[in-house]
Coordinates of C-alpha atoms in Angstrom, one line a residue:
X1 CA -45.2 187.5 32.7
X2 CA -48.7 188.1 33.9
X3 CA -49.9 191.7 33.9
X4 CA -49.8 193.4 37.3
X5 CA -48.7 196.6 39.1
X6 CA -45.9 197.5 41.5
X7 CA -48.2 196.3 44.4
X8 CA -48.4 192.7 43.1
X9 CA -45.8 190.0 43.2
X10 CA -45.1 188.3 39.9
X11 CA -46.2 184.6 39.9
X12 CA -44.0 182.1 38.1
X13 CA -46.1 180.3 35.6
X14 CA -44.2 177.0 35.9
X15 CA -41.8 175.5 38.5
X16 CA -38.1 175.4 37.8
X17 CA -36.7 172.2 36.3
X18 CA -33.5 171.0 34.7
X19 CA -34.8 172.0 31.3
X20 CA -34.1 175.7 32.1
X21 CA -30.4 174.9 32.6
X22 CA -30.3 172.8 29.5
X23 CA -31.8 175.7 27.6
X24 CA -29.3 178.1 29.1
X25 CA -26.5 175.8 27.8
X26 CA -27.2 177.2 24.3
X27 CA -25.5 180.4 25.5
X28 CA -22.5 178.5 26.7
X29 CA -21.8 176.3 23.7
X30 CA -20.4 179.2 21.7
X31 CA -17.6 179.6 24.2
X32 CA -17.0 176.0 25.1
X33 CA -13.4 176.1 23.9
X34 CA -12.5 178.8 26.3
X35 CA -14.3 177.1 29.1
X36 CA -12.7 173.7 28.4
X37 CA -9.3 175.4 28.4
X38 CA -10.1 177.0 31.7
X39 CA -11.1 173.6 33.1
X40 CA -7.9 172.0 31.9
X41 CA -5.7 174.8 33.4
X42 CA -7.5 174.7 36.7
X43 CA -7.5 170.9 36.7
X44 CA -3.7 170.8 36.2
X45 CA -3.2 173.4 38.8
X46 CA -5.4 171.6 41.3
X47 CA -3.7 168.2 40.6
X48 CA -0.3 169.8 41.4
X49 CA -1.7 171.3 44.6
X50 CA -3.0 167.9 45.8
X51 CA 0.5 166.5 45.7
X52 CA 1.5 168.8 48.5
X53 CA 0.2 166.7 51.5
X54 CA 2.1 163.7 50.1
X55 CA 5.2 165.8 50.0
X56 CA 4.6 166.9 53.6
X57 CA 4.0 163.3 54.6
X58 CA 7.3 162.3 53.1
X59 CA 9.0 165.2 54.9
X60 CA 7.6 164.3 58.3
X61 CA 8.0 160.5 58.0
X62 CA 11.4 160.4 56.2
X63 CA 13.3 163.6 55.7
X64 CA 12.9 165.0 59.3
X65 CA 13.4 161.7 61.2
X66 CA 16.5 160.8 59.0
X67 CA 17.7 164.4 59.1
X68 CA 18.1 164.3 55.4
X69 CA 18.5 168.1 54.6
X70 CA 19.0 167.5 50.9
X71 CA 15.7 165.7 50.6
X72 CA 14.0 168.3 52.8
X73 CA 15.2 171.2 50.7
X74 CA 14.1 169.3 47.5
X75 CA 10.6 168.8 49.0
X76 CA 10.4 172.6 49.9
X77 CA 11.5 173.5 46.4
X78 CA 8.8 171.2 45.0
X79 CA 6.1 172.9 47.2
X80 CA 7.2 176.4 45.9
X81 CA 7.1 175.2 42.3
X82 CA 3.6 173.8 42.8
X83 CA 2.4 177.1 44.3
X84 CA 3.9 179.1 41.4
X85 CA 2.2 176.8 38.8
X86 CA -1.1 177.1 40.6
X87 CA -1.0 180.9 40.6
X88 CA -0.1 181.1 36.9
X89 CA -2.8 178.7 35.8
X90 CA -5.4 180.4 38.1
X91 CA -4.6 183.8 36.6
X92 CA -4.9 182.7 33.0
X93 CA -8.2 180.9 33.9
X94 CA -9.6 184.0 35.5
X95 CA -8.9 186.1 32.4
X96 CA -10.5 183.6 30.1
X97 CA -13.6 183.4 32.3
X98 CA -14.0 187.2 32.4
X99 CA -14.3 187.2 28.6
X100 CA -16.7 184.3 28.6
X101 CA -18.9 185.8 31.3
X102 CA -19.2 189.2 29.5
X103 CA -19.9 187.4 26.2
X104 CA -22.8 185.5 27.8
X105 CA -24.2 188.7 29.3
X106 CA -24.1 190.3 25.8
X107 CA -25.8 187.4 24.1
X108 CA -28.6 187.0 26.6
X109 CA -29.2 190.8 26.8
X110 CA -29.2 191.0 23.0
X111 CA -31.8 188.2 22.7
X112 CA -34.0 189.9 25.4
X113 CA -33.8 193.3 23.8
X114 CA -34.5 192.1 20.3
X115 CA -37.5 190.1 21.5
X116 CA -38.8 193.1 23.5
X117 CA -38.6 195.1 20.2
X118 CA -41.0 192.7 18.6
X119 CA -43.6 192.4 21.4
X120 CA -46.9 194.1 20.6
X121 CA -48.3 197.3 22.3
X122 CA -50.5 195.1 24.4
X123 CA -47.5 193.7 26.3
X124 CA -46.4 197.2 27.4
X125 CA -49.9 198.2 28.1
X126 CA -50.3 195.5 30.7
X127 CA -47.3 195.7 33.0
X128 CA -45.0 198.2 34.7
X129 CA -42.0 199.1 32.6
X130 CA -39.7 198.9 35.6
X131 CA -40.4 195.2 35.9
X132 CA -39.4 194.8 32.3
X133 CA -36.2 196.8 32.7
X134 CA -34.9 194.9 35.8
X135 CA -35.0 191.7 33.7
X136 CA -32.8 193.1 31.0
X137 CA -30.2 194.7 33.3
X138 CA -30.1 193.2 36.9
X139 CA -31.3 189.6 36.2
X140 CA -28.9 189.1 33.2
X141 CA -26.0 190.3 35.3
X142 CA -26.9 187.9 38.1
X143 CA -27.2 184.8 36.0
X144 CA -24.1 185.3 33.8
X145 CA -21.7 184.3 36.5
X146 CA -23.8 181.2 37.2
X147 CA -23.7 180.2 33.5
X148 CA -20.0 180.7 33.2
X149 CA -17.9 180.4 36.3
X150 CA -20.6 178.5 38.2
X151 CA -20.8 175.6 35.7
X152 CA -17.0 175.5 35.3
X153 CA -16.5 175.4 39.0
X154 CA -19.0 172.5 39.3
X155 CA -16.8 170.5 36.9
X156 CA -13.6 171.6 38.6
X157 CA -14.8 170.9 42.1
X158 CA -16.1 167.5 41.1
X159 CA -12.7 166.7 39.6
X160 CA -11.0 168.1 42.7
X161 CA -13.1 165.8 44.9
X162 CA -12.2 162.8 42.8
X163 CA -8.5 163.7 42.9
X164 CA -8.6 164.2 46.7
X165 CA -10.4 160.8 47.2
X166 CA -7.8 159.0 45.1
X167 CA -4.9 160.6 47.0
X168 CA -6.6 159.8 50.3
X169 CA -7.0 156.2 49.4
X170 CA -3.3 156.2 48.2
X171 CA -2.3 157.4 51.7
X172 CA -4.6 155.2 53.8
X173 CA -7.8 153.3 52.9
X174 CA -9.2 153.2 56.5
X175 CA -8.7 156.9 57.2
X176 CA -10.1 157.8 53.8
X177 CA -13.3 155.9 54.7
X178 CA -13.5 157.9 58.0
X179 CA -13.5 161.1 56.0
X180 CA -16.2 159.9 53.6
X181 CA -18.6 159.0 56.5
X182 CA -19.6 162.7 56.7
X183 CA -21.0 162.8 53.1
X184 CA -24.4 161.3 53.9
X185 CA -24.9 163.8 56.7
X186 CA -24.1 166.6 54.3
X187 CA -26.6 165.3 51.7
X188 CA -29.4 165.3 54.2
X189 CA -28.6 168.9 55.2
X190 CA -28.4 170.2 51.6
X191 CA -31.7 168.5 50.7
X192 CA -33.4 170.2 53.7
X193 CA -32.2 173.7 52.9
X194 CA -32.7 173.6 49.1
X195 CA -36.5 174.4 48.8
X196 CA -36.3 177.0 51.6
X197 CA -33.6 178.9 49.8
X198 CA -35.3 178.8 46.4
X199 CA -38.6 180.2 47.8
X200 CA -36.7 182.9 49.8
X201 CA -34.8 184.1 46.8
X202 CA -37.9 184.1 44.6
X203 CA -39.5 186.4 47.2
X204 CA -36.4 188.7 47.0
X205 CA -36.8 188.8 43.2
X206 CA -40.5 189.7 43.5
X207 CA -39.9 192.5 46.0
X208 CA -37.0 194.0 44.0
X209 CA -39.1 193.9 40.9
X210 CA -41.9 195.8 42.7
X211 CA -39.5 198.4 44.0
X212 CA -38.0 198.9 40.6
X213 CA -41.4 199.3 39.0
X214 CA -42.5 201.9 41.5
X215 CA -39.1 203.8 41.2
X216 CA -39.3 203.9 37.4
X217 CA -42.9 205.1 37.5
X218 CA -42.1 207.9 39.9
X219 CA -39.0 209.1 38.0
X220 CA -41.1 209.5 34.9
X221 CA -43.9 211.2 36.9
X222 CA -41.7 213.4 39.1
X223 CA -43.3 216.6 37.9
X224 CA -46.8 215.3 38.6
X225 CA -45.7 214.3 42.1
X226 CA -44.5 217.8 42.9
X227 CA -47.5 219.5 41.3
X228 CA -49.8 217.6 43.6
X229 CA -47.5 217.7 46.6
X230 CA -47.4 213.9 46.8
X231 CA -43.8 213.7 48.0
X232 CA -44.6 212.5 51.5
X233 CA -47.2 210.0 50.4
X234 CA -44.9 208.6 47.7
X235 CA -42.1 208.4 50.2
X236 CA -44.3 206.2 52.5
X237 CA -45.1 203.9 49.6
X238 CA -41.4 203.6 48.6
X239 CA -40.3 203.0 52.2
X240 CA -42.9 200.2 52.5
X241 CA -41.6 198.6 49.3
X242 CA -38.0 199.1 50.5
X243 CA -38.8 197.4 53.9
X244 CA -40.3 194.4 52.0
X245 CA -37.1 194.2 50.0
X246 CA -35.0 194.3 53.2
X247 CA -37.2 191.8 55.0
X248 CA -37.1 189.2 52.2
X249 CA -33.4 189.8 51.7
X250 CA -32.6 189.2 55.3
X251 CA -34.7 186.0 55.3
X252 CA -33.0 184.7 52.2
X253 CA -29.5 185.5 53.5
X254 CA -30.2 183.7 56.8
X255 CA -30.9 180.5 54.8
X256 CA -27.9 181.1 52.6
X257 CA -25.6 181.7 55.6
X258 CA -26.6 178.3 57.0
X259 CA -24.8 176.6 54.1
X260 CA -21.2 177.4 55.0
X261 CA -21.5 176.9 58.8
X262 CA -23.4 173.7 58.2
X263 CA -20.6 172.3 56.0
X264 CA -17.9 173.7 58.3
X265 CA -19.5 172.0 61.3
X266 CA -19.6 168.6 59.6
X267 CA -15.9 169.2 58.5
X268 CA -14.8 169.8 62.1
X269 CA -16.5 166.6 63.4
X270 CA -14.9 164.6 60.6
X271 CA -11.4 166.0 61.3
X272 CA -11.9 165.3 65.0
X273 CA -12.9 161.7 64.0
X274 CA -9.6 161.4 62.0
X275 CA -7.5 162.0 65.1
X276 CA -9.9 159.9 67.3
X277 CA -9.6 156.9 64.9
X278 CA -6.0 157.5 64.0
X279 CA -4.6 157.9 67.5
X280 CA -7.0 155.9 69.6
X281 CA -9.1 153.3 67.8
X282 CA -6.6 152.2 65.1
X283 CA -3.7 152.8 67.4
X284 CA -0.6 154.9 67.1
X285 CA 1.5 151.9 66.1
X286 CA -0.7 151.4 63.0
X287 CA -0.9 155.1 61.8
X288 CA 2.1 157.3 61.6
X289 CA 2.1 161.0 62.4
X290 CA 2.7 161.8 58.8
X291 CA -0.2 159.7 57.7
X292 CA -2.6 161.4 60.1
X293 CA -1.4 164.9 59.2
X294 CA -1.6 164.0 55.4
X295 CA -5.2 162.6 55.8
X296 CA -6.1 165.7 57.9
X297 CA -4.8 167.9 55.2
X298 CA -6.7 166.0 52.5
X299 CA -9.8 166.1 54.7
X300 CA -9.4 169.9 54.8
X301 CA -9.0 169.9 51.0
X302 CA -12.0 167.5 50.7
X303 CA -14.4 169.8 52.5
X304 CA -13.1 172.8 50.7
X305 CA -14.5 171.8 47.3
X306 CA -17.7 170.6 49.1
X307 CA -18.0 174.1 50.6
X308 CA -17.3 175.6 47.2
X309 CA -20.0 173.4 45.7
X310 CA -22.3 174.5 48.5
X311 CA -21.6 178.1 47.6
X312 CA -22.1 177.4 43.9
X313 CA -25.3 175.6 44.8
X314 CA -26.2 178.7 46.9
X315 CA -25.5 180.9 43.9
X316 CA -27.6 178.6 41.6
X317 CA -30.6 178.8 44.0
X318 CA -30.2 182.6 44.2
X319 CA -30.2 183.0 40.4
X320 CA -32.6 180.3 39.3
X321 CA -35.5 182.7 40.0
X322 CA -33.8 185.3 37.7
X323 CA -33.2 182.7 35.0
X324 CA -36.8 181.7 35.1
X325 CA -37.9 185.4 34.7
X326 CA -35.5 185.9 31.8
X327 CA -36.8 182.9 29.9
X328 CA -40.4 183.8 30.8
X329 CA -39.8 187.2 29.0
X330 CA -38.1 185.5 26.0
X331 CA -41.1 183.1 25.8
X332 CA -43.6 185.9 25.8
X333 CA -45.5 185.3 22.6
X334 CA -45.2 187.8 19.7
X335 CA -48.9 187.9 18.9
X336 CA -48.4 190.5 16.2
X337 CA -46.0 189.0 13.8
X338 CA -45.5 188.1 10.1
X339 CA -47.6 185.1 9.0
X340 CA -45.7 182.1 7.6
X341 CA -47.1 183.0 4.1
X342 CA -46.6 186.8 4.5
X343 CA -45.7 188.7 1.4
X344 CA -44.1 192.1 0.9
X345 CA -46.7 194.9 0.8
X346 CA -46.9 196.3 -2.7
X347 CA -46.6 200.1 -3.2
X348 CA -49.6 201.5 -1.3
X349 CA -52.2 203.5 -3.3
X350 CA -54.2 204.3 -0.2
X351 CA -57.6 202.4 -0.2
X352 CA -58.4 201.3 3.3
X353 CA -61.2 198.9 4.1
X354 CA -62.6 197.6 7.5
X355 CA -64.5 194.4 6.7
X356 CA -66.8 193.6 9.7
X357 CA -64.0 194.2 12.3
X358 CA -64.4 193.4 15.9
X359 CA -61.7 194.1 18.5
X360 CA -61.3 194.0 22.3
X361 CA -58.1 194.8 24.3
X362 CA -59.2 192.1 26.9
X363 CA -62.2 190.0 27.6
X364 CA -64.0 192.6 29.8
X365 CA -64.9 195.1 27.1
X366 CA -65.3 195.1 23.3
X367 CA -64.1 198.3 21.8
X368 CA -65.2 197.8 18.2
X369 CA -68.2 195.7 17.1
X370 CA -68.6 194.6 13.5
X371 CA -67.2 197.8 12.0
X372 CA -67.2 198.2 8.2
X373 CA -66.2 201.2 6.1
X374 CA -64.1 202.1 3.1
X375 CA -61.7 205.0 2.5
X376 CA -60.6 205.7 -1.0
X377 CA -57.1 206.7 -2.0
X378 CA -56.2 210.3 -1.3
X379 CA -59.2 210.9 1.0
X380 CA -58.7 212.6 4.4
X381 CA -60.8 211.1 7.2
X382 CA -61.4 212.6 10.6
X383 CA -62.3 210.4 13.6
X384 CA -64.2 212.1 16.3
X385 CA -66.2 211.0 19.4
X386 CA -66.0 210.7 23.1
X387 CA -62.9 209.5 24.9
X388 CA -62.4 205.7 24.9
X389 CA -64.9 205.2 22.0
X390 CA -62.2 203.5 19.8
X391 CA -60.7 206.3 17.6
X392 CA -57.1 205.5 18.4
X393 CA -58.0 201.8 18.2
X394 CA -59.0 202.2 14.5
X395 CA -55.7 203.8 13.5
X396 CA -53.8 201.2 15.6
X397 CA -55.5 198.4 13.7
X398 CA -54.7 200.0 10.4
X399 CA -51.0 200.1 11.4
X400 CA -51.4 196.5 12.7
X401 CA -50.2 197.3 16.2
X402 CA -52.9 194.8 17.4
X403 CA -54.6 191.9 15.7
X404 CA -58.3 192.1 15.1
X405 CA -60.5 189.5 16.9
X406 CA -62.7 189.1 14.0
X407 CA -63.1 190.5 10.4
X408 CA -60.3 192.0 8.2
X409 CA -58.4 195.2 7.7
X410 CA -57.5 195.6 4.0
X411 CA -55.3 198.1 2.2
X412 CA -55.7 198.2 -1.5
X413 CA -57.9 195.1 -1.1
X414 CA -54.9 193.3 0.5
X415 CA -55.5 191.8 4.0
X416 CA -52.7 193.4 6.1
X417 CA -52.5 190.2 8.2
X418 CA -51.0 188.5 5.1
X419 CA -48.2 191.1 4.5
X420 CA -44.9 191.7 6.4
X421 CA -45.2 194.2 9.2
X422 CA -42.1 196.1 8.1
X423 CA -43.2 196.5 4.5
X424 CA -46.6 197.8 5.7
X425 CA -45.4 200.3 8.3
X426 CA -42.5 201.5 6.1
X427 CA -45.2 203.1 3.9
X428 CA -47.1 204.7 6.7
X429 CA -46.5 207.8 8.7
X430 CA -47.9 207.6 12.2
X431 CA -47.9 210.3 14.8
X432 CA -49.2 209.2 18.2
X433 CA -50.5 211.4 21.1
X434 CA -47.2 210.9 22.9
X435 CA -44.6 213.0 21.2
X436 CA -41.6 211.0 22.3
X437 CA -38.2 212.6 21.9
X438 CA -35.0 210.6 22.1
X439 CA -31.7 211.8 23.6
X440 CA -29.5 213.1 20.8
X441 CA -29.7 216.0 18.3
X442 CA -32.8 217.4 16.8
X443 CA -31.7 216.2 13.4
X444 CA -31.3 212.7 14.7
X445 CA -34.8 212.7 16.1
X446 CA -36.2 213.9 12.8
X447 CA -34.3 211.3 10.7
X448 CA -35.2 208.5 13.2
X449 CA -37.5 206.7 10.7
X450 CA -35.3 207.4 7.7
X451 CA -31.6 207.0 8.5
X452 CA -30.4 207.9 5.0
X453 CA -32.2 211.3 5.0
X454 CA -30.1 214.2 3.8
X455 CA -29.8 217.4 5.8
X456 CA -31.8 219.1 3.0
X457 CA -34.7 216.7 3.5
X458 CA -34.6 217.1 7.3
X459 CA -34.8 220.9 7.0
X460 CA -37.6 220.7 4.4
X461 CA -39.7 218.6 6.8
X462 CA -39.0 221.1 9.5
X463 CA -40.1 224.0 7.4
X464 CA -43.4 222.2 6.3
X465 CA -44.4 221.6 9.9
X466 CA -43.3 225.2 11.0
X467 CA -40.6 223.8 13.3
X468 CA -37.7 225.4 11.3
X469 CA -37.9 228.9 12.9
X470 CA -37.6 227.8 16.6
X471 CA -35.0 225.1 15.7
X472 CA -32.7 227.7 14.0
X473 CA -33.1 230.0 17.1
X474 CA -31.4 227.3 19.2
X475 CA -27.7 227.3 19.9
X476 CA -26.7 224.8 17.3
X477 CA -29.8 224.7 15.2
X478 CA -30.6 221.2 13.9
X479 CA -27.5 219.8 15.7
X480 CA -28.7 221.0 19.1
X481 CA -28.6 218.2 21.7
X482 CA -31.8 217.4 23.4
X483 CA -32.2 215.3 26.6
X484 CA -34.3 212.1 27.1
X485 CA -38.0 212.7 26.4
X486 CA -37.1 216.2 25.2
X487 CA -37.2 217.8 28.7
X488 CA -35.7 221.1 27.4
X489 CA -38.4 221.5 24.8
X490 CA -42.0 222.7 25.2
X491 CA -44.8 220.2 24.5
X492 CA -45.6 222.1 21.3
X493 CA -42.0 222.0 20.1
X494 CA -41.9 218.3 20.8
X495 CA -45.0 217.7 18.7
X496 CA -43.6 219.7 15.8
X497 CA -40.4 217.7 15.8
X498 CA -42.4 214.5 15.9
X499 CA -44.5 215.9 13.0
X500 CA -41.4 216.5 11.0
X501 CA -40.2 212.9 11.8
X502 CA -43.4 211.5 10.5
X503 CA -43.6 213.5 7.3
X504 CA -39.9 212.9 6.4
X505 CA -40.8 209.2 5.6
X506 CA -43.0 210.4 2.7
X507 CA -45.8 208.0 3.8
X508 CA -48.6 206.8 1.5
X509 CA -51.0 206.7 4.5
X510 CA -50.7 209.4 7.1
X511 CA -52.1 208.9 10.6
X512 CA -52.3 211.9 13.0
X513 CA -53.5 211.0 16.5
X514 CA -54.1 214.3 18.3
X515 CA -51.1 215.6 16.4
X516 CA -51.9 219.3 17.0
X517 CA -53.2 219.0 20.6
X518 CA -50.3 220.9 22.2
X519 CA -49.7 223.5 19.4
X520 CA -50.9 227.0 19.9
X521 CA -53.6 228.3 17.6
X522 CA -51.3 230.7 15.7
X523 CA -48.8 227.9 14.9
X524 CA -51.6 225.5 14.1
X525 CA -52.9 227.9 11.4
X526 CA -49.4 228.0 9.8
X527 CA -49.0 224.3 10.2
X528 CA -52.4 223.6 8.5
X529 CA -51.1 225.2 5.3
X530 CA -48.1 222.8 5.2
X531 CA -50.3 219.9 6.2
X532 CA -52.8 220.6 3.3
X533 CA -49.9 220.3 0.9
X534 CA -48.7 217.1 2.5
X535 CA -52.2 215.5 2.7
X536 CA -52.8 216.1 -0.9
X537 CA -52.7 212.7 -2.7
X538 CA -52.3 210.8 0.5
X539 CA -54.9 208.8 2.5
X540 CA -55.0 210.3 5.9
X541 CA -56.7 209.6 9.2
X542 CA -56.9 212.5 11.7
X543 CA -58.0 212.3 15.3
X544 CA -58.7 215.7 16.8
X545 CA -60.7 217.0 19.7
X546 CA -60.4 220.5 18.3
X547 CA -63.1 220.1 15.6
X548 CA -62.2 223.4 13.8
X549 CA -59.1 221.7 12.5
X550 CA -60.9 218.9 10.7
X551 CA -63.8 220.8 8.9
X552 CA -62.0 220.4 5.6
X553 CA -61.7 216.6 5.7
X554 CA -63.4 214.6 2.9
X555 CA -65.2 212.5 5.5
X556 CA -65.9 212.7 9.3
X557 CA -66.7 209.6 11.2
X558 CA -68.3 209.9 14.6
X559 CA -67.1 206.8 16.7
X560 CA -69.3 205.7 19.6
X561 CA -71.0 202.6 21.0
X562 CA -68.5 200.3 19.4
X563 CA -68.9 201.5 15.8
X564 CA -69.6 204.4 13.4
X565 CA -72.5 206.3 14.7
X566 CA -72.4 208.9 11.9
X567 CA -70.4 209.6 8.8
X568 CA -70.3 212.4 6.2
X569 CA -68.7 215.7 5.4
X570 CA -68.8 218.6 8.0
X571 CA -71.8 220.2 6.1
X572 CA -73.7 216.9 5.9
X573 CA -73.4 216.1 9.5
X574 CA -74.3 219.7 10.6
X575 CA -77.5 219.5 8.5
X576 CA -78.3 216.1 10.1
X577 CA -78.1 217.7 13.6
X578 CA -77.1 214.5 15.2
X579 CA -74.2 213.7 17.6
X580 CA -71.5 215.5 15.6
X581 CA -73.7 218.6 15.4
X582 CA -74.2 218.6 19.2
X583 CA -70.5 218.1 19.8
X584 CA -69.5 220.8 17.4
X585 CA -72.0 223.4 18.6
X586 CA -71.1 222.6 22.3
X587 CA -67.4 223.1 21.5
X588 CA -68.0 226.3 19.5
X589 CA -70.0 227.8 22.3
X590 CA -67.0 227.5 24.6
X591 CA -64.9 229.8 22.4

């Protein structure tokens, strides 16, 4: 999945081939018993049904001319029994296939979601989230029927065709050959329409993906839209994307709608040929009325599975693009993962070392160039500097959210690339700039990273970060339900809850990325007291633009120009009168 925006169509990295379907078969194998049973039931029901024209032939050629009412009633009873058997078997088969289809949806969606959980930050940085979402929901729903009912129906319709051909030849060989003359014409027609359909439905997939990406982006940014009165402009963009969806859909449907009329037209000509050959060319004396009616019925049956196969083929073409997208996502490489020789991270003491680290998010700009420093256990380090200099990048590399391009990041002299990610992050407390709140209770949000936390531990964390007073003022205290992204909470309240969530894990290394940016000064002073207790004995990295909050740190590193421009205590850097001094005095003059 190449990185793009809602304005750009996704480009398939490889053309579709049979290997995609073979790969999809892994989701089918688990339910092959149910699918085989469904095939058997449908096959038996279909075989019974194809006896009907022979019964009709016998009625027209024998029972009716001989006025044999007993035989006629027996034949009618046989037709009714055949119908009942077909209905029963079809019902059972439908129930089986509903279960199979839903199980396949579950398995594919589970694999997709689990893979998405492992993909690095870089994957989500590079592409609209709406285009990811549509693959997990819409595309999986679309392909599930193809992988269950579609494949079973291919087998069934192939058997149906075989049965029909056998029965036709049993009735009359010459007339059967007349029916089969239409097959080459159909083959040419289906070959012509195949590529046009696939391209058309890929275009539909692209435009729907673009629309979904823009819709998701605007739902998240609805407040910003209204603040800047962008409703009309956004509506124009949305309408443009919607029109593209409508245009590509109409084009694809036009090609799809050619399949059934094309097959039906060939069917009409073949049935006309049956009467022409049966009544004129072969002569009435050679072909009885019952034979012609029976072959005509079989011809109708013959083209029905062919039309069904055409519809299945149509469905395959429609969903192949979705299947490609799903496998493309599953194949997205997990670049940040455990090495084959990875070991469990020992209990962290807190020494952090950057050993000639170089890092770039992409090839256009290197963020860190040959950076080296060491932080001793229990030290608190503040990272300051201009926006985009690499402060957040440093803490992201310590947490191994990205791989370094060159050099090493070590904790307690252990290269973090050689330890399991879970054992590393389980001993770290990380609070990012985005204070994300999940739907659920406040207590659930605080215990998110430590599911076995007691209520006492949750409340203790709330008290330390000064969140306890406002939580208790809510209707149900810690059991108060909050909506997605914490829409009922202020930004400061969301940050305090996120703070409690981070501290609850009792981390050996604490990372605070703009953790107090949305907290008022009065609350921040109270929070600082609790933080000082929590920071004691822990290695901590603090990113803060409000420099007054980091004066007491053991070390301050000024990040700029791809590295550490200055480092020292607040007093040392102020005496040096370098970049930190200028930044601090400039900020102080504003207050």
